Coordinates of C-alpha atoms in Angstrom, one line a residue:
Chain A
X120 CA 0.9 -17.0 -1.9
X121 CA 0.7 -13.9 -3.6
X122 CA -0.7 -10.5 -2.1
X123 CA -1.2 -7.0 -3.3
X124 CA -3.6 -4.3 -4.0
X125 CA -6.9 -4.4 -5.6
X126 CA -6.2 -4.2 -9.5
X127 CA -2.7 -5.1 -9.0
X128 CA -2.2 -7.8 -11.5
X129 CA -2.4 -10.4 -8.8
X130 CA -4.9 -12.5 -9.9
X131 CA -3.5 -12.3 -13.5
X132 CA 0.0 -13.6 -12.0
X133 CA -1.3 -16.6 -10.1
X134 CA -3.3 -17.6 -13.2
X135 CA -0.2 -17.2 -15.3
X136 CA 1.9 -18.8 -12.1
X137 CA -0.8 -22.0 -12.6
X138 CA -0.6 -22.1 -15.9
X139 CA 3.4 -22.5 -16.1
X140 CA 3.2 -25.1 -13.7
X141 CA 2.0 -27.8 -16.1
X142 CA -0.7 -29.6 -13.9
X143 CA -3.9 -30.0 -13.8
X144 CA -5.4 -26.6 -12.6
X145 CA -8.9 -26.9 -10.1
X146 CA -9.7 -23.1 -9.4
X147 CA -11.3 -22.4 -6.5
X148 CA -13.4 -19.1 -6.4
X149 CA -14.4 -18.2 -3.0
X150 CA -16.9 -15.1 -4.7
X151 CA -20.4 -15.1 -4.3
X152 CA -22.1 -13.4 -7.4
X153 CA -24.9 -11.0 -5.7
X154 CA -25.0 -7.9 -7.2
X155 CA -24.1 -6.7 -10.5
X156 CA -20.7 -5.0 -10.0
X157 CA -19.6 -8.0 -8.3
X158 CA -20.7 -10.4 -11.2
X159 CA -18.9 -7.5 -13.5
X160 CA -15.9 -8.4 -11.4
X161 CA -16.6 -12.3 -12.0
X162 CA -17.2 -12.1 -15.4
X163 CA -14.0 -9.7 -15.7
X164 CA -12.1 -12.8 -14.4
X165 CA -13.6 -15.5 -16.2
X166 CA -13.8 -14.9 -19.8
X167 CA -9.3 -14.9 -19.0
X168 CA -9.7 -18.6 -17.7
X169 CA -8.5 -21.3 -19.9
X170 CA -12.1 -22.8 -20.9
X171 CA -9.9 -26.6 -19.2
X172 CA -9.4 -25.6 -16.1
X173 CA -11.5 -27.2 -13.5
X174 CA -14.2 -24.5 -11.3
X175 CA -15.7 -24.7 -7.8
X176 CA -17.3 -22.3 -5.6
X177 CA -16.5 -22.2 -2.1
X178 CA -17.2 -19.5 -0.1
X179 CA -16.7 -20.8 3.7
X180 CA -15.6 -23.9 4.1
X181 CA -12.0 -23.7 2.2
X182 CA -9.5 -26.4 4.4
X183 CA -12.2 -29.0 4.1
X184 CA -12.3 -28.6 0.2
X185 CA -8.8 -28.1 -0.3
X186 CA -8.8 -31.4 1.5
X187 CA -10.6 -33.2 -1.1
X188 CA -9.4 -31.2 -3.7
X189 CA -5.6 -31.3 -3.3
X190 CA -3.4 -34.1 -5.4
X191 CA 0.3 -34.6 -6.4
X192 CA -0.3 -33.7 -10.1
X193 CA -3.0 -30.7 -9.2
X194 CA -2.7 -26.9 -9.1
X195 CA -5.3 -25.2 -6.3
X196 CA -5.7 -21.7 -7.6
X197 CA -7.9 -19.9 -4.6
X198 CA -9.4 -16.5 -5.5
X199 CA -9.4 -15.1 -3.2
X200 CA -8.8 -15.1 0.8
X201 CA -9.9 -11.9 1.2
X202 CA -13.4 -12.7 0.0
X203 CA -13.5 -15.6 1.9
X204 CA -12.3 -13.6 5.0
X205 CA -15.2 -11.4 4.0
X206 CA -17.4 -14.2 3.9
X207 CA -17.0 -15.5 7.7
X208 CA -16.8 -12.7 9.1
X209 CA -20.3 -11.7 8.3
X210 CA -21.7 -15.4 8.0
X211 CA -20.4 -15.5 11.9
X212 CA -21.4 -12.7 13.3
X213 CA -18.3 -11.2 13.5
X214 CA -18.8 -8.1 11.8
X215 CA -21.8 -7.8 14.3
X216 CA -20.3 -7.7 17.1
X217 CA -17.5 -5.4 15.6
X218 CA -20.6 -2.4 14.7
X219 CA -21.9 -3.3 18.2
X220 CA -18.5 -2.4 19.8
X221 CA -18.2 -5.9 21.3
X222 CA -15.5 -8.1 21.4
X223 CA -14.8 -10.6 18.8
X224 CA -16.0 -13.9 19.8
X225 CA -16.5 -15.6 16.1
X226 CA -15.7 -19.8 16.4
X227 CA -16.3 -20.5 13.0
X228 CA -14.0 -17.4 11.6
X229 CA -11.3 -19.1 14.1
X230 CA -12.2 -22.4 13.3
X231 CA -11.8 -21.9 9.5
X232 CA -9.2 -19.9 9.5
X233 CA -6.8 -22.1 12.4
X234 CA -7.8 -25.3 10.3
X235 CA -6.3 -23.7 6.7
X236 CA -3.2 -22.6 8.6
X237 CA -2.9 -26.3 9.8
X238 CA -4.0 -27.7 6.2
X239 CA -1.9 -26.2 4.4
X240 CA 1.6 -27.6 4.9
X241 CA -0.2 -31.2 4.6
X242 CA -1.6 -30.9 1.5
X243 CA -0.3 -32.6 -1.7
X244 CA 0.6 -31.4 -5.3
X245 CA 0.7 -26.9 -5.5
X246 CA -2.0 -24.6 -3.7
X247 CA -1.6 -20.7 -5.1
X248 CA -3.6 -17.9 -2.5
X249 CA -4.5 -14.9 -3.5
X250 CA -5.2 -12.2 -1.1
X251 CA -5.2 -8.6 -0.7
X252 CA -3.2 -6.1 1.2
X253 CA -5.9 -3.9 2.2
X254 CA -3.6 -1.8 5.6
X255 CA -1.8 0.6 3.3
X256 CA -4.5 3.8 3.9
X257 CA -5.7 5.5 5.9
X258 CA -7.1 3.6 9.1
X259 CA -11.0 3.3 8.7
X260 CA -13.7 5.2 10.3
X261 CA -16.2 2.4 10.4
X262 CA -15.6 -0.6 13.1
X263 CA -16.9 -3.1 10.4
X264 CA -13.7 -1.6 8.4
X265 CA -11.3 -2.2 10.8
X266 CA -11.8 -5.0 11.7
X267 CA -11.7 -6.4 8.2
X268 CA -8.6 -4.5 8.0
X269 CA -7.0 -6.0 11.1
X270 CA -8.1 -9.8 10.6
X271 CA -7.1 -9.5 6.7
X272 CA -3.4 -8.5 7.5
X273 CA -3.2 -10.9 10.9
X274 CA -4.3 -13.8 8.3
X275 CA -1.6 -12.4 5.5
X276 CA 0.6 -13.0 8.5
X277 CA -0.6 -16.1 9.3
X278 CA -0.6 -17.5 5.8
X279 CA 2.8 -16.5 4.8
X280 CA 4.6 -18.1 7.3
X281 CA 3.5 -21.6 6.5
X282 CA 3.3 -20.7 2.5
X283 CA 6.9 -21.8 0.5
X284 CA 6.7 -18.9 -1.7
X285 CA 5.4 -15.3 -1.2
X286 CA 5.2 -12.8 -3.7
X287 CA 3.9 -9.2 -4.1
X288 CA 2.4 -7.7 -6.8
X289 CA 2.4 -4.2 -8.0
X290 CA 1.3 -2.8 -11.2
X291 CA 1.3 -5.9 -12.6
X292 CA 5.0 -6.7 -11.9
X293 CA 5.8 -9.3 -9.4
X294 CA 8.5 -8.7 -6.4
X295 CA 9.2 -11.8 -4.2
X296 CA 9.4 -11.2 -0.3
X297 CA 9.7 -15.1 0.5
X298 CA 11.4 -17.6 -1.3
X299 CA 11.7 -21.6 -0.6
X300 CA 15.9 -22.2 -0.3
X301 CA 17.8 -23.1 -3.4
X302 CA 19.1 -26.6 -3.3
X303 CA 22.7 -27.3 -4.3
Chain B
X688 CA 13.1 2.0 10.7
X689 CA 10.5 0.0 10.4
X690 CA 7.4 0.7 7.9
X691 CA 4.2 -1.2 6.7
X692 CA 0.6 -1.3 6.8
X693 CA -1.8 -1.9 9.4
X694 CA -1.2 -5.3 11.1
X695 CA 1.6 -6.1 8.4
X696 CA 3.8 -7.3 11.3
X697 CA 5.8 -4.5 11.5
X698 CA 5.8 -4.4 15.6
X699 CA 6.7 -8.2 15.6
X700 CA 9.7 -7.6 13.2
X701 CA 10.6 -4.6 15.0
X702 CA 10.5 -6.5 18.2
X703 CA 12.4 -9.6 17.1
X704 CA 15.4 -6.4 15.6
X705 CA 15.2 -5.1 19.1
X706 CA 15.5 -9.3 20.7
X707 CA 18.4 -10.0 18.6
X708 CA 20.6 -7.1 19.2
X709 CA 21.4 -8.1 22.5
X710 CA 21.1 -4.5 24.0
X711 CA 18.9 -3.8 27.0
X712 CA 15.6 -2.7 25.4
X713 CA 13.9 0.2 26.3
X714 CA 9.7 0.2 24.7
X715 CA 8.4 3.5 24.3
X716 CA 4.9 3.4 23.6
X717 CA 3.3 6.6 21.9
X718 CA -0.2 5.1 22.1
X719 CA -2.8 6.6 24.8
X720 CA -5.4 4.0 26.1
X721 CA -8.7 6.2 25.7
X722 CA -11.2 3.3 24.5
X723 CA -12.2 -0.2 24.6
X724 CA -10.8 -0.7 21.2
X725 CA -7.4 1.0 21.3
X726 CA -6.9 -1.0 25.5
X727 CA -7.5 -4.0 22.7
X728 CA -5.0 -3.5 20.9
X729 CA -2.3 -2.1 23.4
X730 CA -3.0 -5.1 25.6
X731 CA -2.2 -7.4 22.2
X732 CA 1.2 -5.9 21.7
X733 CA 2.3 -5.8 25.8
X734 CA 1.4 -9.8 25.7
X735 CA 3.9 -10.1 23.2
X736 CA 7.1 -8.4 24.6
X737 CA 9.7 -9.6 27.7
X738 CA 9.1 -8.9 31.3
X739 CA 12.6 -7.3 31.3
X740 CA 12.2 -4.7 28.4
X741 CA 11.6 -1.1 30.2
X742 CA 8.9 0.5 29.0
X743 CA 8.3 4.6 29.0
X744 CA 4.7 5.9 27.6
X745 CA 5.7 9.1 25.8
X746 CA 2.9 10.6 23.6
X747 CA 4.1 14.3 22.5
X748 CA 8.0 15.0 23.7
X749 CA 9.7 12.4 21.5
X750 CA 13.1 14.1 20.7
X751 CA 13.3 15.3 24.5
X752 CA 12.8 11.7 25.8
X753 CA 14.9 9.9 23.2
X754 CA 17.8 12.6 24.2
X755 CA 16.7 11.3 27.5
X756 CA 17.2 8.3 27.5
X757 CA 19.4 6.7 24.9
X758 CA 22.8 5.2 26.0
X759 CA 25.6 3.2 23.8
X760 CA 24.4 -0.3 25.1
X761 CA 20.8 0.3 24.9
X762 CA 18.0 -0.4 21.8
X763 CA 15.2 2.1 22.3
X764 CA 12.4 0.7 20.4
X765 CA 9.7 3.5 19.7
X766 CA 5.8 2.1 18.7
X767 CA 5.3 4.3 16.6
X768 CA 5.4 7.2 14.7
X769 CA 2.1 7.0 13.6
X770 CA 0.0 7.6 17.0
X771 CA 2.5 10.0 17.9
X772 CA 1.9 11.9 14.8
X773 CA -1.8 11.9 15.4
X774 CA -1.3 12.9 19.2
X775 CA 0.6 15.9 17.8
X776 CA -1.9 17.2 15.3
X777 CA -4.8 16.9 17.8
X778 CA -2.7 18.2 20.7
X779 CA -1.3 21.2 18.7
X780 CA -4.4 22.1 16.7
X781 CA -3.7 21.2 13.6
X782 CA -6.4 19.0 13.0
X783 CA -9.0 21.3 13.8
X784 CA -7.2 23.7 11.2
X785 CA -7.7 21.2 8.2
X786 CA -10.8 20.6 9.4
X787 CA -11.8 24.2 8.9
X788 CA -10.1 24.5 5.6
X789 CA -7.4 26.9 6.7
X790 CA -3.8 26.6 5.9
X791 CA -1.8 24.5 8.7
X792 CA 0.3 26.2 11.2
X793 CA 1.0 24.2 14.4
X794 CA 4.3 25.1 16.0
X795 CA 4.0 22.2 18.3
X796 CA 3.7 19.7 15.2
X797 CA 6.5 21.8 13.2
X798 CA 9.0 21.9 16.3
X799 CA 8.5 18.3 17.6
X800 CA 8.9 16.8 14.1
X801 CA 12.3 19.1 13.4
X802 CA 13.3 18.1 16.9
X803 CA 13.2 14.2 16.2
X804 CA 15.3 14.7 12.3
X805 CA 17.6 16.7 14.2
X806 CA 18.5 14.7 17.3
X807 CA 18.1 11.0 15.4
X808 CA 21.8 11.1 14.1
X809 CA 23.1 12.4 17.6
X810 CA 21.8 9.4 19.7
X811 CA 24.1 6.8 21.3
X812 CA 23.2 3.5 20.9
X813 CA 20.4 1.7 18.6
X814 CA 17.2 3.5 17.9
X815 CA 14.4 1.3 16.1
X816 CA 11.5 3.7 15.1
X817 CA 8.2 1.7 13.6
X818 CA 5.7 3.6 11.3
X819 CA 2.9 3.1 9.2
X820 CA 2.0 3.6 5.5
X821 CA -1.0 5.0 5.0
X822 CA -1.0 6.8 1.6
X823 CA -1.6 3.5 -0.4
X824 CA -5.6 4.0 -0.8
X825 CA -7.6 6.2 -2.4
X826 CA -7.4 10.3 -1.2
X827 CA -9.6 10.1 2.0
X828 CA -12.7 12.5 1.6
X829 CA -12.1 14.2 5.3
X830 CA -9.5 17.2 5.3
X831 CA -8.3 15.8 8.7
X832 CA -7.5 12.4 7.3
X833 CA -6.0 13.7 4.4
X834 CA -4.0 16.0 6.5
X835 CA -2.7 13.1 8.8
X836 CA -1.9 10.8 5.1
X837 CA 0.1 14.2 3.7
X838 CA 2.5 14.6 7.0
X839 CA 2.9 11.1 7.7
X840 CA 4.4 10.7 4.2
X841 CA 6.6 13.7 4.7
X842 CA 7.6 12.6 8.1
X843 CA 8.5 8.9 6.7
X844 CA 10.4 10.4 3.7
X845 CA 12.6 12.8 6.4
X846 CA 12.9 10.2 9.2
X847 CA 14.2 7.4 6.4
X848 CA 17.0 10.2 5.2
X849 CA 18.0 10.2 8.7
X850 CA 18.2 6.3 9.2
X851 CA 20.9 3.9 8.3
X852 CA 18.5 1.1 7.7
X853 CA 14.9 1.5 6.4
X854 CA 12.8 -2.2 6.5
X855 CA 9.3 -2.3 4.4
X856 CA 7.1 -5.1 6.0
X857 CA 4.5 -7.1 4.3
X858 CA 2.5 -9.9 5.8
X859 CA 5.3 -10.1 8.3
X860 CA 8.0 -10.5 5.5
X861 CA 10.9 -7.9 5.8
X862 CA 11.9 -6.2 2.3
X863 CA 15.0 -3.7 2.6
X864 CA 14.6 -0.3 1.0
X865 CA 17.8 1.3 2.5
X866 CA 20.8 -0.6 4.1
X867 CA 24.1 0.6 5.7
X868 CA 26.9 0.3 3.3
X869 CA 29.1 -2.6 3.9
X870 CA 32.2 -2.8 5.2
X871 CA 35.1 -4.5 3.8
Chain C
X832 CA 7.3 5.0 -14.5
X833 CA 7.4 5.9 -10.9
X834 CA 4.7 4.7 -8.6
X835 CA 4.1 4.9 -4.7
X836 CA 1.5 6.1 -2.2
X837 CA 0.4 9.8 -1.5
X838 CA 3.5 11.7 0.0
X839 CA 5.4 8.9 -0.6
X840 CA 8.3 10.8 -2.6
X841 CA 7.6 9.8 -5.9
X842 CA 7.6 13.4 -7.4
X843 CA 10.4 14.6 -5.9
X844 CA 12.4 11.1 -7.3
X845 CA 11.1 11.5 -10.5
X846 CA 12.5 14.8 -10.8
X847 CA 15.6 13.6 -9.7
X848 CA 15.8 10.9 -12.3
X849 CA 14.7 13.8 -14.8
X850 CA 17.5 16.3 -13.4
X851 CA 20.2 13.2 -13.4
X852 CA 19.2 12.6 -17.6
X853 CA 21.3 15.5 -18.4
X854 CA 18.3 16.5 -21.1
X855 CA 16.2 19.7 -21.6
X856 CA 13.1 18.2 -19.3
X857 CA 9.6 20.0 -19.9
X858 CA 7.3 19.1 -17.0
X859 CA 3.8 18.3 -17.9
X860 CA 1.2 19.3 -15.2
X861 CA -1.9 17.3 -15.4
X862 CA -3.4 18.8 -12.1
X863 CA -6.1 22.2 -12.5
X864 CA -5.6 24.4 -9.8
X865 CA -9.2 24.6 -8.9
X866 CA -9.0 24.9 -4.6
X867 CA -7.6 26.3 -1.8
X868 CA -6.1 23.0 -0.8
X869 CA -5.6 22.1 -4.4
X870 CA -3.5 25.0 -5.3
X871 CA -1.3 24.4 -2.3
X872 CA 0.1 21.3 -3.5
X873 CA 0.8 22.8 -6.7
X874 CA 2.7 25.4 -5.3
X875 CA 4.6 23.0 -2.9
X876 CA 5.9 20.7 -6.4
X877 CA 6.3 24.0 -8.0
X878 CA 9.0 25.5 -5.6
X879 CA 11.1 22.2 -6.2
X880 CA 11.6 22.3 -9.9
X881 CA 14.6 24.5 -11.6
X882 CA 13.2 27.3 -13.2
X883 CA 14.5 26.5 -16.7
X884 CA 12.5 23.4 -16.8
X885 CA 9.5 24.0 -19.5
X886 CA 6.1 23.4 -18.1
X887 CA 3.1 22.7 -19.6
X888 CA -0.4 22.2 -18.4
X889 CA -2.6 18.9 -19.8
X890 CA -5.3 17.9 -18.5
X891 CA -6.5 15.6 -20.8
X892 CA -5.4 15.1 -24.3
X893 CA -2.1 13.2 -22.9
X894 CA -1.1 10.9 -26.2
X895 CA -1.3 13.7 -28.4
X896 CA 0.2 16.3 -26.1
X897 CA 3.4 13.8 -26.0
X898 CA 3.5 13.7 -29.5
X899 CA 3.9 17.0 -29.7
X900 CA 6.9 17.6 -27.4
X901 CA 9.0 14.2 -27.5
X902 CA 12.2 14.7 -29.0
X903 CA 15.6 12.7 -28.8
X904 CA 17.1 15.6 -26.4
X905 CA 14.1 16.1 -24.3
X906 CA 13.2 14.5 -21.2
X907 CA 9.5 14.7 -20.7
X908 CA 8.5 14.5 -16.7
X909 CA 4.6 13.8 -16.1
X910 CA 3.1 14.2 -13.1
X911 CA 0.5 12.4 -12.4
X912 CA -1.3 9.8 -14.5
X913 CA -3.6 9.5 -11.4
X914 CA -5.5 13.6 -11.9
X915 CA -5.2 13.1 -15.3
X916 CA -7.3 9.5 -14.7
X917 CA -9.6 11.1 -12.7
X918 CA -10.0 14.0 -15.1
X919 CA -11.0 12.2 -17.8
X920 CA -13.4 10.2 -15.6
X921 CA -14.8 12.7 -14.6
X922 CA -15.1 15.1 -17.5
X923 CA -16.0 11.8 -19.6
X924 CA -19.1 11.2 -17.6
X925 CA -17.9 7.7 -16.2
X926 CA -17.8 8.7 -12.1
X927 CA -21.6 9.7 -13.3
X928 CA -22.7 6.5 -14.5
X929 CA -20.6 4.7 -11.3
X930 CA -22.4 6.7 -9.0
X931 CA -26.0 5.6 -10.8
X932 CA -24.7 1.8 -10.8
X933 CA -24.7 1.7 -14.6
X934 CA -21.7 0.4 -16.4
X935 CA -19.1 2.1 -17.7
X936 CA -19.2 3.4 -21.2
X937 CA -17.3 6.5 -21.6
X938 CA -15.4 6.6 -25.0
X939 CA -13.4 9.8 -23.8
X940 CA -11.6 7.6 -21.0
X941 CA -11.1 5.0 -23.0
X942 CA -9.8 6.2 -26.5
X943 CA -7.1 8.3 -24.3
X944 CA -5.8 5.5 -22.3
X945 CA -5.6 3.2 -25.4
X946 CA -3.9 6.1 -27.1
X947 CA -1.3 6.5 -24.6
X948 CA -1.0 2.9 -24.0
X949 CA 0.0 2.9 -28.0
X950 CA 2.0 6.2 -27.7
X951 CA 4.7 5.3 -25.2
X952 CA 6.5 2.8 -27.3
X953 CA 7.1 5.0 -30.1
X954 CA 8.0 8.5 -28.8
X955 CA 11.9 9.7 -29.2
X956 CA 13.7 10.7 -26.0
X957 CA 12.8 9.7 -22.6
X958 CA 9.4 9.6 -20.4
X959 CA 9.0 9.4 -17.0
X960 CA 5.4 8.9 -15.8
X961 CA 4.5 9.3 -12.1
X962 CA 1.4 7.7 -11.1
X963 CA -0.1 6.4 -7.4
X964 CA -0.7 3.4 -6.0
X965 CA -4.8 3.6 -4.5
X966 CA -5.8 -0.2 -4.3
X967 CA -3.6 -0.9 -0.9
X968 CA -6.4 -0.2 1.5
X969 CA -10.0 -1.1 2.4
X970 CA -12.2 -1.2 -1.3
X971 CA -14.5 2.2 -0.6
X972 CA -17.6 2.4 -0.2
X973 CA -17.9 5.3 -2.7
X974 CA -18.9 4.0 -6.2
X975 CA -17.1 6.9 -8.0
X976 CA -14.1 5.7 -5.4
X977 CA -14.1 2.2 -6.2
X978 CA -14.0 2.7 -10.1
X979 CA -11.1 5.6 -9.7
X980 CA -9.4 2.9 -7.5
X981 CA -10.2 0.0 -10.5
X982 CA -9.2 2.3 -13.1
X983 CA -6.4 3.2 -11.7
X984 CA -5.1 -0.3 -11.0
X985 CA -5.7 -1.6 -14.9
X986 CA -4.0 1.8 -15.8
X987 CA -0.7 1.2 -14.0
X988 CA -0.4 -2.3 -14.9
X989 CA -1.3 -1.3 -19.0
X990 CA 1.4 1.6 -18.7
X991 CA 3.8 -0.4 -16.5
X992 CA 4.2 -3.1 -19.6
X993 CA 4.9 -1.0 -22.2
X994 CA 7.9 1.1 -19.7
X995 CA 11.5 -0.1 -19.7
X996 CA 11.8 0.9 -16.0
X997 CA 9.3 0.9 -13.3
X998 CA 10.3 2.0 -9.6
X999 CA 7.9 2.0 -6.8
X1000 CA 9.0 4.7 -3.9
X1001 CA 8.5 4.0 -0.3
X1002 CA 9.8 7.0 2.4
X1003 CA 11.2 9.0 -0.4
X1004 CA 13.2 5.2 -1.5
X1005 CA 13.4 3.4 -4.5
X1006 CA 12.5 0.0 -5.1
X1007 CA 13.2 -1.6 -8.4
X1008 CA 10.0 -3.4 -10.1
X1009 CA 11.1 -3.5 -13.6
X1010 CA 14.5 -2.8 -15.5
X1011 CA 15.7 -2.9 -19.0
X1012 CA 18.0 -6.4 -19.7
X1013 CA 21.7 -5.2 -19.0
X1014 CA 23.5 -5.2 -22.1
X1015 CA 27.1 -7.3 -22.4

């Protein structure tokens, strides 16, 4: 896994990260391209991709297509959680309810999110996340915001703990705050 | 001393510091339950703790309460900084002085916040403090907010002098910044 | 180069560093005292710094202002890449086309970064750059604010590769990113 800030290097890491590793690469964008700022962003990201590396789109669904993705000699590069996170929580309503002042009753944000926390630790061959740290500032004013901000760090949480390796990036430089044990 | 963003699992950390000390724990909670939201929130963190951990609400008098109630064989786990920060600036006044664009002078905010640097390195006993970070984004727009991000710098910077042990969080992975010098 | 949130202590450490070199520093101010609130902060660094430290004010032509003063003797202290980012954008017409949703084409911002970016390498003496951290919260919803917090991001990582040393500062505490290779 490997978190930080936006325009911290992090997506540049983990496609350096797949790239050492040797296998066969299948990235995983979770982006939808609506506006033209966001495809700026895609493009931005694209043109760095070797032109080999397998590309699918999957903006809700992710433990089901890392599922049928995953292999022994494969590298999963998902880019990122944090659109993703974005994605189901306005897909189910969530961010709704948050506006609305309600409580958060969202089954296919907890659904998708419980079932890649159990996937994960089952799957075969390497699977690299990328996410965001997005609770460094100032807490929001807008309800939508916070609870973006709340469910992105609960799922950083979530994530880690079942993840081998966690690694944070700033200014492009990589500092690791989880590592799997050294064997003898 | 504790630090991290929002939801970075910087309470849970702090919690399992205060669990494996073996000291009676004493909770001090700075928040006030005002609305829906905040009840939320307070209610997720109370579910969380023992039934045999004390717990004191203490929004404004920190040092005075600390003096109070620390003891050799007791942790006094304070959550956090950060409301109580915010309860000072809107309590003493502050807050409506950035608001109006006038140079900040708050003697309730001034004297609490030299109280607590003074009387941290006097207590018996273990004191765990848990703050946020919040001057990671981008400069807020509202005076008040960038107010708050300004003195809760300064107050991290001066309370993290003061403390023997300063822990940054990130999705729930502890990363020391300061540790006690060891002992031979 | 010294990164780290608002009020996180990176100024004052940076000085440090500059005050431990043991060379003639000159501190170069990027900031324009141009508000109340502004002018403030300025005099709050100012007070800090010994008075036979030489200070000069640039808020813009950074490459060739370093030019200028490096020398093998000298210790040059800037503070901060982040105003003089937002200078440039701003004087370079760049926040104007974010804000009308055009795309960025502002040859003032960009010759000055690359010219810096091929500066550092080759200046005598020593440099210490302190710029922020701005992409750890939620992305704006400003347009000028999310390419400040873009710009920003690409900037650190572009300077951070071509420093020997990079530290990020949390609570006034450094944190090693980057170091030069230890000689034998």
């Amino acid at each position: 896994m490997i978190i930080g800030g936006a325009r911290s290097g992090k997506s540049r890491h983990a496609e350096q990260c797949a790239l050492d590793g040797g296998r066969q690469v299948i990235y995983v964008a979770t982006a939808e391209s609506r506006d033209g700022e966001m495809a700026r962003r895609i493009a931005h990201h694209r043109e760095r991709r070797p032109a080999d590396w397998g590309c699918v789109e999957e903006p809700l669904h992710l433990a089901a297509r890392l599922r049928e993705l995953a292999a022994p000699d494969t590298c999963i590069l998902v880019d990122c959680l944090t659109l993703w996170l974005s994605n189901l929580l306005f897909a189910g309503k969530a961010a709704a309810q948050a506006e609305a002042g309600e409580a958060i009753a969202c089954p296919l944000f907890a659904g998708e999110t419980a079932a890649l926390i159990e996937t994960l630790p089952q799957l075969p061959g390497r699977i690299i996340l990328v996410s965001n740290e997005v609770g460094w500032g100032i807490v929001p004013m807008h309800p939508v915001s916070r609870l973006f901000a709340d469910e992105q760090g609960r799922l950083n949480q979530r994530v880690a703990a079942v993840c081998d390796r966690v690694t944070l990036v700033a200014a492009g430089l990589p500092l690791t705050l989880k590592a799997p044990p050294k064997t003898a």
